[in-house]
Coordinates of C-alpha atoms in Angstrom, one line a residue:
M498 CA 133.9 81.2 102.9
R499 CA 131.5 83.5 104.9
R500 CA 128.6 82.5 102.6
A501 CA 129.4 78.8 102.9
G502 CA 129.6 79.1 106.7
W503 CA 126.3 80.8 107.0
I504 CA 124.5 78.2 104.7
C505 CA 126.0 75.3 106.6
A506 CA 125.0 76.8 109.9
L507 CA 121.5 77.5 108.8
L508 CA 121.0 74.1 107.2
M509 CA 122.2 72.5 110.4
V510 CA 119.5 74.4 112.2
I511 CA 116.9 72.9 109.8
L512 CA 118.2 69.4 110.4
V513 CA 118.3 69.6 114.2
G514 CA 115.6 72.3 114.9
T515 CA 112.5 71.3 116.9
S516 CA 109.0 71.8 115.4
L517 CA 108.1 75.4 115.1
D518 CA 104.4 75.0 114.5
G519 CA 103.6 74.1 118.1
A520 CA 100.1 72.8 118.7
V521 CA 99.1 73.4 115.1
V522 CA 101.3 70.8 113.5
G523 CA 98.8 68.0 113.4
L524 CA 95.8 70.0 112.3
A525 CA 97.0 72.7 109.9
G526 CA 96.9 70.5 106.9
R527 CA 93.1 69.8 107.1
A528 CA 91.5 69.8 103.6
D529 CA 88.1 70.9 104.8
S530 CA 87.1 74.0 106.8
S531 CA 84.3 72.6 108.8
S532 CA 84.4 73.4 112.5
P533 CA 85.9 70.7 114.8
P534 CA 83.6 69.2 117.5
V535 CA 83.1 71.4 120.6
A536 CA 85.1 69.0 122.7
T537 CA 88.0 69.2 120.3
R538 CA 87.9 73.0 120.4
Q539 CA 87.8 73.0 124.2
A540 CA 90.8 70.7 124.5
F541 CA 93.0 72.6 122.0
T542 CA 96.0 74.6 123.2
V543 CA 98.3 77.1 121.6
T544 CA 102.0 77.3 122.2
R545 CA 104.5 79.8 120.9
A546 CA 105.2 79.2 117.2
M547 CA 107.0 80.8 114.2
T548 CA 105.8 80.1 110.7
M549 CA 106.9 81.1 107.2
N550 CA 104.9 81.1 104.0
D551 CA 107.2 79.5 101.5
P552 CA 105.8 79.8 98.0
T553 CA 108.2 77.2 96.6
R554 CA 107.8 74.4 99.3
R555 CA 105.1 75.2 101.9
R556 CA 102.6 77.4 100.2
G557 CA 99.7 78.5 102.5
T558 CA 101.3 77.4 105.8
V559 CA 100.5 80.6 107.6
A560 CA 96.9 80.7 106.3
R561 CA 96.4 77.1 107.4
Q562 CA 97.7 77.9 110.8
L563 CA 95.3 80.9 111.0
R564 CA 92.5 78.6 109.9
T565 CA 93.3 76.2 112.7
Y566 CA 93.2 79.0 115.3
I567 CA 89.9 80.3 113.9
E568 CA 88.3 76.8 113.9
H569 CA 89.2 76.4 117.6
T570 CA 87.9 79.8 118.7
P571 CA 84.9 79.2 120.9
R572 CA 81.5 80.9 120.8
G573 CA 81.6 84.3 122.6
A574 CA 85.4 84.8 122.0
T575 CA 86.7 87.6 119.8
I576 CA 89.1 87.6 116.9
S577 CA 90.8 90.9 116.2
I578 CA 92.4 91.4 112.8
M579 CA 94.5 94.3 111.6
S580 CA 95.7 93.6 108.1
F581 CA 96.6 95.4 104.9
Y582 CA 94.0 93.1 103.2
L583 CA 92.1 89.8 103.5
S584 CA 91.8 87.6 100.4
S585 CA 92.4 84.0 101.4
S586 CA 90.3 81.1 100.2
I587 CA 91.8 79.1 103.1
T588 CA 90.8 81.4 106.0
W589 CA 87.5 82.7 104.6
P590 CA 85.3 79.6 105.1
A591 CA 86.6 79.2 108.7
L592 CA 86.1 82.9 109.4
R593 CA 82.6 82.8 108.1
T594 CA 81.8 79.6 110.1
A595 CA 83.3 81.1 113.3
Y596 CA 81.1 84.2 112.9
E597 CA 78.0 82.1 112.3
R598 CA 78.7 80.0 115.5
G599 CA 78.9 83.1 117.7
V600 CA 82.5 84.3 117.5
N601 CA 82.9 88.1 117.4
V602 CA 85.1 89.2 114.5
R603 CA 86.6 92.7 114.4
A604 CA 88.8 93.8 111.5
I605 CA 90.7 96.9 110.5
L606 CA 91.6 96.8 106.8
Y607 CA 93.1 99.3 104.3
G608 CA 90.4 101.2 102.6
G609 CA 92.5 103.2 100.1
Q610 CA 92.3 107.0 99.6
E611 CA 88.6 107.1 100.4
G612 CA 88.4 104.7 103.3
T613 CA 85.9 102.4 101.5
P614 CA 85.7 98.6 100.9
M615 CA 88.2 97.4 98.3
P616 CA 86.9 94.2 96.7
S617 CA 89.6 94.1 94.1
I618 CA 92.3 93.3 96.7
S619 CA 90.3 92.4 99.8
W620 CA 87.4 90.3 98.7
E621 CA 87.5 88.3 101.9
G622 CA 87.2 91.5 103.9
V623 CA 84.2 92.6 101.8
R624 CA 82.5 89.3 102.4
L625 CA 83.2 89.5 106.1
A626 CA 81.7 93.0 106.2
D627 CA 78.6 91.8 104.4
A628 CA 78.2 88.8 106.8
I629 CA 78.5 91.1 109.7
K630 CA 76.0 93.6 108.2
A631 CA 73.5 90.8 107.8
G632 CA 74.0 89.7 111.4
R633 CA 73.5 93.3 112.6
D634 CA 70.2 93.4 110.7
R635 CA 69.2 90.4 112.8
G636 CA 70.2 92.2 116.0
R637 CA 73.6 90.8 116.4
R638 CA 76.3 93.0 117.9
G639 CA 80.0 92.8 118.8
S640 CA 81.5 92.4 115.3
W641 CA 82.6 95.1 112.8
V642 CA 84.9 96.0 110.0
V643 CA 86.7 99.4 109.6
W644 CA 88.1 100.4 106.3
T645 CA 90.8 103.0 107.0
R646 CA 91.4 106.1 104.9
R647 CA 95.1 105.7 104.1
T648 CA 96.7 105.2 107.5
A649 CA 94.7 104.5 110.7
R650 CA 96.8 106.4 113.2
G651 CA 98.9 108.7 111.0
K652 CA 98.3 111.8 109.0
D653 CA 96.1 111.6 105.9
S654 CA 99.0 111.9 103.5
P655 CA 99.3 110.7 99.9
G656 CA 101.3 107.4 99.7
T657 CA 100.5 106.2 103.2
V658 CA 98.7 103.0 104.0
M659 CA 97.4 100.8 106.8
H660 CA 100.2 98.2 106.6
T661 CA 100.1 96.5 110.0
K662 CA 99.7 92.7 110.0
F663 CA 98.5 91.0 113.2
W664 CA 95.7 88.7 114.4
Q665 CA 94.5 88.3 118.0
F666 CA 92.3 85.7 119.6
S667 CA 90.8 86.3 123.1
K668 CA 90.7 82.5 123.4
V669 CA 91.7 79.6 121.2
G670 CA 90.6 76.3 122.8
R671 CA 92.0 76.4 126.3
T672 CA 94.5 79.1 125.6
A673 CA 93.6 82.8 126.3
K674 CA 95.1 85.9 124.7
V675 CA 96.8 84.7 121.6
T676 CA 98.7 87.2 119.4
M677 CA 100.1 86.5 115.9
I678 CA 102.2 89.2 114.4
G679 CA 104.5 89.5 111.4
S680 CA 104.9 90.3 107.7
Y681 CA 102.2 88.1 106.2
N682 CA 99.5 89.5 104.0
N683 CA 96.6 87.1 104.3
G684 CA 95.7 86.1 100.7
D685 CA 96.0 83.6 97.9
P686 CA 98.3 85.8 95.8
P687 CA 100.9 86.2 98.6
D688 CA 100.6 82.5 99.3
A689 CA 101.6 81.8 95.7
R690 CA 104.6 84.0 95.5
A691 CA 105.8 85.7 98.8
Y692 CA 108.0 84.5 101.6
S693 CA 106.5 86.1 104.8
A694 CA 106.7 85.1 108.4
M695 CA 104.5 85.3 111.5
V696 CA 105.2 84.6 115.2
T697 CA 102.5 83.4 117.6
L698 CA 102.8 84.2 121.4
T699 CA 100.5 83.8 124.4
D700 CA 101.8 86.6 126.6
P701 CA 98.9 88.5 128.3
K702 CA 100.7 91.8 128.5
L703 CA 101.6 91.6 124.8
Y704 CA 97.9 90.9 124.1
A705 CA 96.8 93.9 126.1
D706 CA 99.3 96.3 124.5
V707 CA 98.5 95.2 121.0
Q708 CA 94.8 95.5 121.8
S709 CA 95.3 99.1 123.0
M710 CA 96.7 99.9 119.5
F711 CA 93.9 98.0 117.8
V712 CA 91.3 100.1 119.7
E713 CA 93.1 103.3 118.9
S714 CA 93.4 102.3 115.2
A715 CA 89.7 101.5 114.9
K716 CA 89.0 105.2 115.3
D717 CA 90.8 105.8 112.0
R718 CA 92.1 109.3 112.9
H719 CA 95.5 110.9 113.5
A720 CA 96.9 110.0 117.0
R721 CA 98.4 113.6 117.2
R722 CA 102.0 114.5 117.9
N723 CA 104.2 111.6 116.9
P724 CA 102.1 108.4 116.8
Q725 CA 105.1 106.1 117.3
R726 CA 104.5 103.9 120.3
R727 CA 106.8 101.5 122.2
F728 CA 105.9 98.6 124.5
S729 CA 108.0 95.9 126.2
G730 CA 107.6 92.8 128.4
E731 CA 109.5 89.7 129.5
G732 CA 111.8 88.9 126.6
W733 CA 110.2 91.1 124.0
D734 CA 109.8 94.7 122.8
L735 CA 107.4 96.1 120.3
Y736 CA 107.0 99.3 118.3
F737 CA 104.1 100.7 116.3
F738 CA 104.3 103.3 113.5
P739 CA 103.6 105.8 111.9
S740 CA 106.5 107.8 113.2
T741 CA 106.3 111.4 112.1
P742 CA 108.9 112.5 112.1
I743 CA 111.4 109.6 111.8
T744 CA 115.0 110.4 112.5
P745 CA 118.2 108.4 113.3
K746 CA 117.6 109.4 117.0
N747 CA 114.1 108.0 117.3
D748 CA 114.3 105.1 114.7
P749 CA 113.8 101.9 116.7
V750 CA 115.8 99.9 114.1
M751 CA 118.7 102.3 114.4
E752 CA 118.5 102.0 118.2
R753 CA 118.6 98.2 117.8
L754 CA 121.7 98.3 115.6
R755 CA 123.5 100.7 117.9
S756 CA 122.9 98.2 120.8
I757 CA 124.7 95.4 118.9
P758 CA 128.5 95.5 118.8
G759 CA 130.1 95.8 115.4
N760 CA 132.9 93.3 115.8
A761 CA 133.9 89.7 114.9
D762 CA 131.6 88.2 117.6
T763 CA 128.5 89.5 115.8
R764 CA 126.5 87.6 113.1
M765 CA 123.4 89.0 111.5
A766 CA 120.9 87.8 108.9
I767 CA 118.3 90.2 107.3
S768 CA 115.6 89.5 104.8
M769 CA 114.0 92.8 103.6
Y770 CA 111.4 93.5 101.0
S771 CA 112.0 97.2 100.8
M772 CA 114.8 99.5 102.0
Q773 CA 114.9 103.0 100.5
G774 CA 114.9 106.7 101.1
R775 CA 116.7 108.7 103.8
R776 CA 115.9 106.1 106.4
G777 CA 117.2 103.2 104.3
A778 CA 120.4 105.2 103.7
W779 CA 121.2 105.7 107.4
L780 CA 120.4 102.1 108.3
A781 CA 122.6 100.9 105.4
Q782 CA 125.4 103.1 106.6
R783 CA 125.2 101.7 110.2
L784 CA 125.1 98.1 108.9
A785 CA 128.1 98.7 106.6
S786 CA 130.1 100.2 109.4
M787 CA 129.4 97.2 111.6
V788 CA 130.5 94.8 108.8
E789 CA 133.7 96.9 108.2
R790 CA 134.6 96.4 111.8
G791 CA 134.3 92.6 111.6
A792 CA 130.6 91.7 112.0
E793 CA 129.1 89.1 109.6
L794 CA 126.0 90.1 107.7
T795 CA 123.9 88.0 105.3
F796 CA 121.3 90.2 103.6
V797 CA 118.5 88.9 101.4
V798 CA 117.8 91.7 98.9
G799 CA 114.1 92.2 98.2
P800 CA 112.4 93.7 95.1
D801 CA 112.3 97.3 96.6
V802 CA 115.7 97.6 98.1
E803 CA 117.5 100.6 96.5
A804 CA 120.6 100.1 94.4
S805 CA 122.5 102.5 96.7
V806 CA 121.8 100.2 99.7
V807 CA 123.1 97.2 97.7
H808 CA 126.2 99.0 96.7
R809 CA 127.0 100.2 100.2
L810 CA 126.6 96.8 101.8
R811 CA 128.5 95.1 99.0
A812 CA 131.4 97.5 99.3
A813 CA 131.5 96.8 103.1
G814 CA 131.8 93.1 102.5
A815 CA 128.3 91.9 103.4
T816 CA 127.0 88.7 101.8
L817 CA 124.1 89.6 99.5
E818 CA 121.4 87.1 98.5
D819 CA 118.9 87.3 95.7
G820 CA 115.4 88.0 97.2
C821 CA 113.4 87.9 94.0
W822 CA 113.7 85.3 91.2
R823 CA 111.8 83.7 88.4
T824 CA 109.9 80.5 89.1
G825 CA 109.0 79.4 85.6
H826 CA 105.3 79.2 86.6
R827 CA 102.9 81.3 84.5
R828 CA 100.5 82.3 87.3
A829 CA 103.2 83.1 89.8
P830 CA 106.3 83.9 87.7
Y831 CA 108.3 85.3 90.7
A832 CA 109.0 84.1 94.2
Y833 CA 110.3 86.9 96.4
T834 CA 110.9 87.9 100.0
H835 CA 108.1 90.0 101.6
D836 CA 109.9 89.6 104.9
K837 CA 111.0 92.4 107.2
E838 CA 113.0 90.2 109.5
M839 CA 116.3 90.2 111.2
T840 CA 118.3 87.8 113.5
A841 CA 121.5 88.7 115.4
T842 CA 123.8 87.0 117.8
W843 CA 126.6 88.9 119.6
V844 CA 128.6 88.9 122.9
T845 CA 128.0 91.3 125.8
D846 CA 130.2 91.1 128.9
G847 CA 131.3 87.6 127.9
V848 CA 127.8 86.3 127.4
R849 CA 126.4 85.4 124.0
Q850 CA 123.1 87.0 123.2
H851 CA 120.5 85.9 120.6
A852 CA 117.6 87.9 119.2
A853 CA 115.1 88.1 116.3
W854 CA 112.8 90.7 115.0
I855 CA 109.7 90.2 112.9
G856 CA 106.9 92.5 111.7
S857 CA 105.5 94.7 108.9
D858 CA 108.0 97.6 108.9
D859 CA 110.0 98.0 105.7
W860 CA 113.2 100.0 106.3
G861 CA 112.3 103.2 104.5
N862 CA 110.1 106.2 104.4
G863 CA 107.7 104.9 101.8
S864 CA 104.2 103.3 102.0
G865 CA 105.6 100.2 103.7
G866 CA 107.8 102.2 106.1
S867 CA 107.8 104.8 108.8
Q868 CA 104.9 107.0 107.7
S869 CA 102.4 104.2 107.6
D870 CA 100.8 101.9 110.3
Q871 CA 103.3 99.2 111.2
A872 CA 104.0 96.7 114.0
T873 CA 107.3 94.9 114.7
I874 CA 108.3 92.8 117.6
G875 CA 111.7 91.9 118.9
L876 CA 112.3 88.7 120.8
D877 CA 115.4 88.1 123.0
S878 CA 115.8 84.3 123.0
T879 CA 117.7 81.5 121.5
W880 CA 114.4 80.0 120.4
A881 CA 113.5 83.0 118.4
Y882 CA 116.9 83.4 116.8
T883 CA 117.1 79.7 115.9
S884 CA 113.5 79.5 114.7
L885 CA 113.8 82.5 112.4
N886 CA 117.2 81.4 111.0
R887 CA 115.6 78.1 110.1
L888 CA 112.8 79.8 108.3
L889 CA 115.1 82.1 106.4
A890 CA 117.5 79.4 105.3
P891 CA 115.8 78.5 102.0
Q892 CA 116.0 82.1 100.8
I893 CA 119.7 82.3 101.8
A894 CA 120.5 79.0 100.2
H895 CA 118.7 79.8 96.9
E896 CA 120.9 80.1 93.7
P897 CA 121.8 81.9 91.6
D898 CA 122.2 85.4 93.1
N899 CA 122.0 87.8 90.2
L900 CA 120.3 90.6 92.2
A901 CA 118.4 91.7 89.1
R902 CA 115.7 94.2 89.5
C903 CA 112.2 92.6 89.3
N904 CA 108.6 93.7 89.7
P905 CA 107.0 90.6 91.2
L906 CA 103.6 92.3 91.5

């Protein structure tokens, strides 16, 4: 009954929800990547938006949204990219054209153990670096690419990566200071097989706070002490990892869960690619205790969620959904959740609260978790809660749920 209730509620959100693509709805489906006329770029505006790459129904949605923003970035503006890798045939032509028309492009990309270009997984990043080098040879300045050695702000430790995923635009059309943040790896392979979401906001303080981390990350050196950083603004909070150490006391996800009552007034939905290690265990224990006290939890189990986490949540009574399944397609045999998302609604002092969280932090200690560069934003609003539930609905409604182990990569 719980499962049926959640599916009905989420499908109702799909039916009645307003458009989540904001100003990009009419333009994101363009087949060509040529720049729009100057007048069109100048008139374009960005509104808040939340978008999911759905490999089964809306493949490439996030990439097309990014392409639209890039196409409407004016000469002299700056695009800042911090991404695990870049390998998108959708965004690359627009990014190249933007650079050629005078847009500054700055990127921080994962460079492996040696901090060098990685054409095998980040061919778009390599081409961007080559274009910028050619521009510098002609005297152009203002653009660059940094290939991080393992993490950007953490310790140079085996198994750590630069895993953050955000794009910032100093101006898009008439809109200044645009930030897009989430779990999406920008590339053709993720488009073909991975659910992953991004949220777009135009908050000036958020832009400045994220830029401060971008500038620090570009140095590609340990930030000393514990590199974990927290920021907040009107209706949002944001954390950056690495967190060394990470403990139940300083874990922002644990802090989040402690602030939500574990009772029958609470409903939560989580889609998680990876949840493992000591951190995964303490978060699973907290979630299980909330469910045992009456909270409802629907959990989409991604490919790297440990069996012990599944067992603990199942024993508590959570509804578990399959987050990795075969598609029958030869080139993309699996569809899976790459999300690191959560929604929750609860009651405090008689008032119902709504919130959503979206970012790159997998709930564990591994390469996608606390020891690597991550960014996750929390949004306190009915809009964020409703929007993300709408985007998660297809994963939750998918059948069958066999929870078999899979290796989608």
